[in-house]
PDB file of C-alpha atoms in Angstrom:
ATOM      1  CA  MET A   1       0.000   0.000   0.000  1.00  0.00           C
ATOM      2  CA  THR A   2       1.194   3.487  -0.889  1.00  0.00           C
ATOM      3  CA  LEU A   3      -0.148   6.807   0.340  1.00  0.00           C
ATOM      4  CA  PHE A   4       0.095   9.335  -2.494  1.00  0.00           C
ATOM      5  CA  CYS A   5      -0.044  12.845  -1.052  1.00  0.00           C
ATOM      6  CA  VAL A   6      -0.507  16.241  -2.662  1.00  0.00           C
ATOM      7  CA  GLY A   7       0.956  19.465  -1.338  1.00  0.00           C
ATOM      8  CA  ARG A   8      -0.242  23.033  -1.889  1.00  0.00           C
ATOM      9  CA  ASN A   9      -3.529  22.010  -3.544  1.00  0.00           C
ATOM     10  CA  TYR A  10      -5.570  24.816  -1.958  1.00  0.00           C
ATOM     11  CA  THR A  11      -4.653  28.375  -2.874  1.00  0.00           C
ATOM     12  CA  GLU A  12      -5.132  29.920   0.558  1.00  0.00           C
ATOM     13  CA  HIS A  13      -3.096  27.185   2.249  1.00  0.00           C
ATOM     14  CA  ALA A  14      -0.192  27.771  -0.118  1.00  0.00           C
ATOM     15  CA  LYS A  15      -0.359  31.470   0.692  1.00  0.00           C
ATOM     16  CA  GLU A  16      -0.494  30.963   4.471  1.00  0.00           C
ATOM     17  CA  LEU A  17       2.815  29.090   4.314  1.00  0.00           C
ATOM     18  CA  SER A  18       4.319  31.692   1.942  1.00  0.00           C
ATOM     19  CA  ASN A  19       4.489  29.193  -0.911  1.00  0.00           C
ATOM     20  CA  GLN A  20       3.713  29.875  -4.541  1.00  0.00           C
ATOM     21  CA  VAL A  21       0.552  28.252  -5.918  1.00  0.00           C
ATOM     22  CA  PRO A  22       1.963  25.418  -8.052  1.00  0.00           C
ATOM     23  CA  THR A  23       1.430  25.069 -11.792  1.00  0.00           C
ATOM     24  CA  GLU A  24       1.864  21.284 -11.484  1.00  0.00           C
ATOM     25  CA  PRO A  25       0.904  19.011  -8.574  1.00  0.00           C
ATOM     26  CA  VAL A  26       3.385  18.646  -5.724  1.00  0.00           C
ATOM     27  CA  ILE A  27       3.514  14.909  -5.007  1.00  0.00           C
ATOM     28  CA  PHE A  28       5.096  13.102  -2.070  1.00  0.00           C
ATOM     29  CA  LEU A  29       4.619   9.632  -0.586  1.00  0.00           C
ATOM     30  CA  LYS A  30       4.021   8.107   2.813  1.00  0.00           C
ATOM     31  CA  PRO A  31       4.744   4.431   3.609  1.00  0.00           C
ATOM     32  CA  PRO A  32       2.193   2.068   5.195  1.00  0.00           C
ATOM     33  CA  THR A  33       3.961   2.553   8.550  1.00  0.00           C
ATOM     34  CA  ALA A  34       2.708   6.153   8.536  1.00  0.00           C
ATOM     35  CA  ILE A  35      -0.882   5.012   9.161  1.00  0.00           C
ATOM     36  CA  LEU A  36      -2.096   5.570  12.710  1.00  0.00           C
ATOM     37  CA  PRO A  37      -4.049   2.468  13.827  1.00  0.00           C
ATOM     38  CA  GLU A  38      -7.774   3.030  14.277  1.00  0.00           C
ATOM     39  CA  ASP A  39      -8.889   4.149  17.748  1.00  0.00           C
ATOM     40  CA  ARG A  40      -5.311   4.838  18.846  1.00  0.00           C
ATOM     41  CA  ALA A  41      -4.028   8.092  20.301  1.00  0.00           C
ATOM     42  CA  LEU A  42      -1.146   9.914  18.674  1.00  0.00           C
ATOM     43  CA  TYR A  43       1.825  10.298  20.981  1.00  0.00           C
ATOM     44  CA  TYR A  44       3.594  13.574  20.321  1.00  0.00           C
ATOM     45  CA  PRO A  45       6.900  12.760  18.554  1.00  0.00           C
ATOM     46  CA  ASP A  46      10.066  13.632  20.419  1.00  0.00           C
ATOM     47  CA  PHE A  47      11.802  14.972  17.289  1.00  0.00           C
ATOM     48  CA  THR A  48       9.550  18.005  16.800  1.00  0.00           C
ATOM     49  CA  LYS A  49       8.334  20.959  18.802  1.00  0.00           C
ATOM     50  CA  ASP A  50       5.843  22.110  16.148  1.00  0.00           C
ATOM     51  CA  LEU A  51       3.491  19.312  15.055  1.00  0.00           C
ATOM     52  CA  HIS A  52       0.764  20.594  12.711  1.00  0.00           C
ATOM     53  CA  HIS A  53      -2.609  19.209  11.682  1.00  0.00           C
ATOM     54  CA  GLU A  54      -3.604  19.118   7.993  1.00  0.00           C
ATOM     55  CA  ILE A  55      -7.043  17.651   7.289  1.00  0.00           C
ATOM     56  CA  GLU A  56      -7.618  16.328   3.773  1.00  0.00           C
ATOM     57  CA  LEU A  57     -10.120  14.521   1.594  1.00  0.00           C
ATOM     58  CA  ILE A  58      -8.788  11.041   0.910  1.00  0.00           C
ATOM     59  CA  PHE A  59      -9.748   8.453  -1.703  1.00  0.00           C
ATOM     60  CA  LYS A  60      -9.193   4.687  -1.830  1.00  0.00           C
ATOM     61  CA  ILE A  61      -8.006   3.052  -5.056  1.00  0.00           C
ATOM     62  CA  GLN A  62      -9.908  -0.107  -6.062  1.00  0.00           C
ATOM     63  CA  LYS A  63      -7.785  -1.483  -8.919  1.00  0.00           C
ATOM     64  CA  LYS A  64      -4.342  -1.136 -10.398  1.00  0.00           C
ATOM     65  CA  GLY A  65      -3.677   1.253 -13.236  1.00  0.00           C
ATOM     66  CA  LYS A  66      -1.087   3.264 -15.104  1.00  0.00           C
ATOM     67  CA  SER A  67      -1.396   6.420 -17.236  1.00  0.00           C
ATOM     68  CA  ILE A  68      -5.114   6.688 -16.472  1.00  0.00           C
ATOM     69  CA  PRO A  69      -7.010   9.263 -18.579  1.00  0.00           C
ATOM     70  CA  GLU A  70      -9.029  11.801 -16.594  1.00  0.00           C
ATOM     71  CA  HIS A  71     -12.424  10.624 -17.884  1.00  0.00           C
ATOM     72  CA  LEU A  72     -11.787   7.124 -16.476  1.00  0.00           C
ATOM     73  CA  VAL A  73     -10.354   8.086 -13.082  1.00  0.00           C
ATOM     74  CA  TRP A  74     -13.529   7.615 -11.045  1.00  0.00           C
ATOM     75  CA  ASP A  75     -13.657   3.962 -12.191  1.00  0.00           C
ATOM     76  CA  TYR A  76     -10.474   3.424 -10.182  1.00  0.00           C
ATOM     77  CA  ILE A  77     -11.776   4.886  -6.895  1.00  0.00           C
ATOM     78  CA  SER A  78     -14.064   3.003  -4.523  1.00  0.00           C
ATOM     79  CA  HIS A  79     -14.316   5.007  -1.284  1.00  0.00           C
ATOM     80  CA  VAL A  80     -13.887   8.486   0.147  1.00  0.00           C
ATOM     81  CA  SER A  81     -13.110   9.746   3.645  1.00  0.00           C
ATOM     82  CA  VAL A  82     -11.080  12.387   5.456  1.00  0.00           C
ATOM     83  CA  GLY A  83      -7.692  12.032   7.049  1.00  0.00           C
ATOM     84  CA  ILE A  84      -4.866  14.016   8.586  1.00  0.00           C
ATOM     85  CA  ASP A  85      -1.402  14.535   7.191  1.00  0.00           C
ATOM     86  CA  PHE A  86       0.507  15.360  10.376  1.00  0.00           C
ATOM     87  CA  THR A  87       3.541  17.526   9.660  1.00  0.00           C
ATOM     88  CA  ALA A  88       6.573  18.309  11.784  1.00  0.00           C
ATOM     89  CA  ARG A  89       6.655  21.915  10.589  1.00  0.00           C
ATOM     90  CA  ASP A  90       9.971  22.799  12.177  1.00  0.00           C
ATOM     91  CA  LEU A  91      11.706  19.849  10.509  1.00  0.00           C
ATOM     92  CA  GLN A  92      10.041  20.650   7.201  1.00  0.00           C
ATOM     93  CA  GLN A  93      11.239  24.234   7.343  1.00  0.00           C
ATOM     94  CA  LYS A  94      14.832  23.162   8.041  1.00  0.00           C
ATOM     95  CA  CYS A  95      14.754  20.784   5.078  1.00  0.00           C
ATOM     96  CA  LYS A  96      13.258  23.407   2.776  1.00  0.00           C
ATOM     97  CA  GLU A  97      15.879  25.954   3.761  1.00  0.00           C
ATOM     98  CA  LYS A  98      18.581  23.491   2.690  1.00  0.00           C
ATOM     99  CA  SER A  99      16.674  22.429  -0.480  1.00  0.00           C
ATOM    100  CA  LEU A 100      16.477  18.882   0.901  1.00  0.00           C
ATOM    101  CA  PRO A 101      13.633  16.362   0.637  1.00  0.00           C
ATOM    102  CA  TRP A 102      11.272  16.703   3.580  1.00  0.00           C
ATOM    103  CA  GLU A 103       9.967  13.160   4.066  1.00  0.00           C
ATOM    104  CA  ILE A 104      11.193  13.061   7.671  1.00  0.00           C
ATOM    105  CA  SER A 105       8.679  15.816   8.433  1.00  0.00           C
ATOM    106  CA  LYS A 106       5.769  14.170   6.606  1.00  0.00           C
ATOM    107  CA  ALA A 107       6.233  10.398   6.335  1.00  0.00           C
ATOM    108  CA  PHE A 108       7.211   9.456   9.879  1.00  0.00           C
ATOM    109  CA  ASP A 109       5.463   6.667  11.800  1.00  0.00           C
ATOM    110  CA  TYR A 110       1.769   7.354  12.560  1.00  0.00           C
ATOM    111  CA  SER A 111       1.743  10.651  10.638  1.00  0.00           C
ATOM    112  CA  ALA A 112      -1.378   9.669   8.658  1.00  0.00           C
ATOM    113  CA  VAL A 113      -4.872   9.432  10.105  1.00  0.00           C
ATOM    114  CA  ILE A 114      -7.428   7.496   8.024  1.00  0.00           C
ATOM    115  CA  GLY A 115     -11.132   8.076   8.672  1.00  0.00           C
ATOM    116  CA  LYS A 116     -13.855   5.490   8.154  1.00  0.00           C
ATOM    117  CA  TRP A 117     -14.549   4.811   4.500  1.00  0.00           C
ATOM    118  CA  ILE A 118     -17.779   5.646   2.670  1.00  0.00           C
ATOM    119  CA  PRO A 119     -18.533   4.071  -0.734  1.00  0.00           C
ATOM    120  CA  LEU A 120     -18.099   6.746  -3.379  1.00  0.00           C
ATOM    121  CA  GLU A 121     -21.495   6.075  -4.952  1.00  0.00           C
ATOM    122  CA  GLU A 122     -23.220   7.139  -1.715  1.00  0.00           C
ATOM    123  CA  LEU A 123     -22.009  10.737  -2.073  1.00  0.00           C
ATOM    124  CA  LYS A 124     -22.082  13.417  -4.734  1.00  0.00           C
ATOM    125  CA  LYS A 125     -18.501  13.748  -5.915  1.00  0.00           C
ATOM    126  CA  ASP A 126     -18.851  17.503  -6.500  1.00  0.00           C
ATOM    127  CA  GLN A 127     -20.234  18.239  -3.024  1.00  0.00           C
ATOM    128  CA  LEU A 128     -17.685  17.017  -0.511  1.00  0.00           C
ATOM    129  CA  ASN A 129     -17.465  19.303   2.511  1.00  0.00           C
ATOM    130  CA  PHE A 130     -14.990  18.486   5.247  1.00  0.00           C
ATOM    131  CA  GLU A 131     -13.998  19.944   8.579  1.00  0.00           C
ATOM    132  CA  LEU A 132     -11.570  19.493  11.459  1.00  0.00           C
ATOM    133  CA  LYS A 133     -12.472  20.360  15.029  1.00  0.00           C
ATOM    134  CA  ILE A 134     -10.017  20.560  17.905  1.00  0.00           C
ATOM    135  CA  ASN A 135     -11.555  20.559  21.358  1.00  0.00           C
ATOM    136  CA  ASN A 136     -14.942  21.158  19.692  1.00  0.00           C
ATOM    137  CA  GLN A 137     -13.751  24.280  17.827  1.00  0.00           C
ATOM    138  CA  THR A 138     -13.575  24.307  14.020  1.00  0.00           C
ATOM    139  CA  VAL A 139     -10.007  24.992  12.868  1.00  0.00           C
ATOM    140  CA  GLN A 140     -10.152  23.895   9.207  1.00  0.00           C
ATOM    141  CA  LYS A 141     -12.899  23.457   6.661  1.00  0.00           C
ATOM    142  CA  GLY A 142     -12.968  22.994   2.914  1.00  0.00           C
ATOM    143  CA  ASN A 143     -14.745  21.689  -0.162  1.00  0.00           C
ATOM    144  CA  ASN A 144     -13.298  19.732  -3.064  1.00  0.00           C
ATOM    145  CA  SER A 145     -14.415  22.475  -5.475  1.00  0.00           C
ATOM    146  CA  GLU A 146     -11.657  24.645  -3.942  1.00  0.00           C
ATOM    147  CA  MET A 147      -8.841  22.352  -5.058  1.00  0.00           C
ATOM    148  CA  VAL A 148      -6.242  23.748  -7.451  1.00  0.00           C
ATOM    149  CA  PHE A 149      -6.048  20.322  -9.125  1.00  0.00           C
ATOM    150  CA  SER A 150      -9.087  18.022  -9.231  1.00  0.00           C
ATOM    151  CA  VAL A 151      -9.014  14.339  -8.341  1.00  0.00           C
ATOM    152  CA  PRO A 152      -9.179  13.240 -12.010  1.00  0.00           C
ATOM    153  CA  PHE A 153      -6.301  15.574 -12.857  1.00  0.00           C
ATOM    154  CA  LEU A 154      -4.245  14.333  -9.888  1.00  0.00           C
ATOM    155  CA  ILE A 155      -4.685  10.638 -10.677  1.00  0.00           C
ATOM    156  CA  ASN A 156      -3.947  11.245 -14.358  1.00  0.00           C
ATOM    157  CA  TYR A 157      -0.806  13.164 -13.404  1.00  0.00           C
ATOM    158  CA  LEU A 158       0.636  10.827 -10.795  1.00  0.00           C
ATOM    159  CA  THR A 159      -0.031   7.657 -12.847  1.00  0.00           C
ATOM    160  CA  ARG A 160       2.289   9.032 -15.485  1.00  0.00           C
ATOM    161  CA  PHE A 161       5.057   8.307 -12.960  1.00  0.00           C
ATOM    162  CA  PHE A 162       3.655   5.642 -10.624  1.00  0.00           C
ATOM    163  CA  LYS A 163       1.507   2.560 -11.023  1.00  0.00           C
ATOM    164  CA  ILE A 164      -1.398   2.602  -8.570  1.00  0.00           C
ATOM    165  CA  ASN A 165      -2.658  -0.561  -6.906  1.00  0.00           C
ATOM    166  CA  LYS A 166      -5.766  -1.728  -5.084  1.00  0.00           C
ATOM    167  CA  GLY A 167      -5.735  -0.333  -1.545  1.00  0.00           C
ATOM    168  CA  ASP A 168      -3.548   2.680  -2.295  1.00  0.00           C
ATOM    169  CA  ILE A 169      -4.794   5.976  -0.857  1.00  0.00           C
ATOM    170  CA  LEU A 170      -4.766   9.477  -2.330  1.00  0.00           C
ATOM    171  CA  PHE A 171      -4.428  12.419   0.084  1.00  0.00           C
ATOM    172  CA  THR A 172      -5.603  15.450  -1.893  1.00  0.00           C
ATOM    173  CA  GLY A 173      -4.167  18.395   0.036  1.00  0.00           C
ATOM    174  CA  THR A 174      -5.288  20.592   2.894  1.00  0.00           C
ATOM    175  CA  PRO A 175      -7.211  23.885   2.995  1.00  0.00           C
ATOM    176  CA  ALA A 176      -6.135  26.969   4.930  1.00  0.00           C
ATOM    177  CA  GLY A 177      -6.101  26.918   8.719  1.00  0.00           C
ATOM    178  CA  VAL A 178      -3.286  24.485   9.467  1.00  0.00           C
ATOM    179  CA  GLY A 179      -1.739  24.903  12.874  1.00  0.00           C
ATOM    180  CA  PRO A 180      -0.121  23.211  15.853  1.00  0.00           C
ATOM    181  CA  VAL A 181      -1.575  20.522  18.049  1.00  0.00           C
ATOM    182  CA  LYS A 182      -0.597  19.975  21.659  1.00  0.00           C
ATOM    183  CA  ILE A 183      -0.762  17.214  24.197  1.00  0.00           C
ATOM    184  CA  GLY A 184      -4.301  16.946  25.530  1.00  0.00           C
ATOM    185  CA  ASP A 185      -6.033  18.024  22.310  1.00  0.00           C
ATOM    186  CA  HIS A 186      -9.025  16.054  21.011  1.00  0.00           C
ATOM    187  CA  LEU A 187      -9.399  16.033  17.218  1.00  0.00           C
ATOM    188  CA  GLU A 188     -12.514  15.200  15.198  1.00  0.00           C
ATOM    189  CA  GLY A 189     -12.780  14.985  11.403  1.00  0.00           C
ATOM    190  CA  PHE A 190     -16.069  15.343   9.522  1.00  0.00           C
ATOM    191  CA  LEU A 191     -17.227  14.658   5.958  1.00  0.00           C
ATOM    192  CA  ASN A 192     -20.523  16.294   4.989  1.00  0.00           C
ATOM    193  CA  GLY A 193     -21.301  16.667   8.691  1.00  0.00           C
ATOM    194  CA  GLU A 194     -20.639  13.011   9.575  1.00  0.00           C
ATOM    195  CA  LEU A 195     -17.936  12.126  12.089  1.00  0.00           C
ATOM    196  CA  MET A 196     -15.228  10.120  10.311  1.00  0.00           C
ATOM    197  CA  PHE A 197     -12.500   9.939  12.955  1.00  0.00           C
ATOM    198  CA  GLU A 198     -11.547  11.203  16.380  1.00  0.00           C
ATOM    199  CA  LEU A 199      -8.305  10.932  18.285  1.00  0.00           C
ATOM    200  CA  ASP A 200      -6.394  12.334  21.220  1.00  0.00           C
ATOM    201  CA  ILE A 201      -2.893  13.792  21.297  1.00  0.00           C
ATOM    202  CA  LYS A 202      -0.898  12.344  24.213  1.00  0.00           C
TER     203      LYS A 202
END
């Protein structure tokens, strides 16, 4: 299983981190070991002092493919949910300043939260609203219509370089509002008003 992740896919998020809005998708990967087991707390990593939340729409791949044309992309996706791409922002910044890859800030163990899956046919693909609450306060919210690059475009683009396989997951980028979490926080992720995951930071 591979987690294909997209950076800077919401204009306002790119701006809040002082990044240019990309003209091509920014793709990075997370290994299976990045997935936080269901119903488990996240223990604050000892290698960062600035752990950030990034809620995202995520999609599950249902069959293998390569160089998939945009008009066929939805045939390759079975489920949708929301997840979190946890980011060690201080490590990421150090890597960026040295023009180094920043996987250690993104792909570390338990850095990916996966919400419960909903079959794609049960939802309208053009009306996916999602939200993150911390301690019952909304900190991020978005809609897939706000993406710089759509899901069909993203899958078409990344399958030029990578073969996708059944069970792979696409993280589609985060909207504005990213910020730090702290020990004691309680996080809840919602898709169209339905609770998809909750976890504690310990």
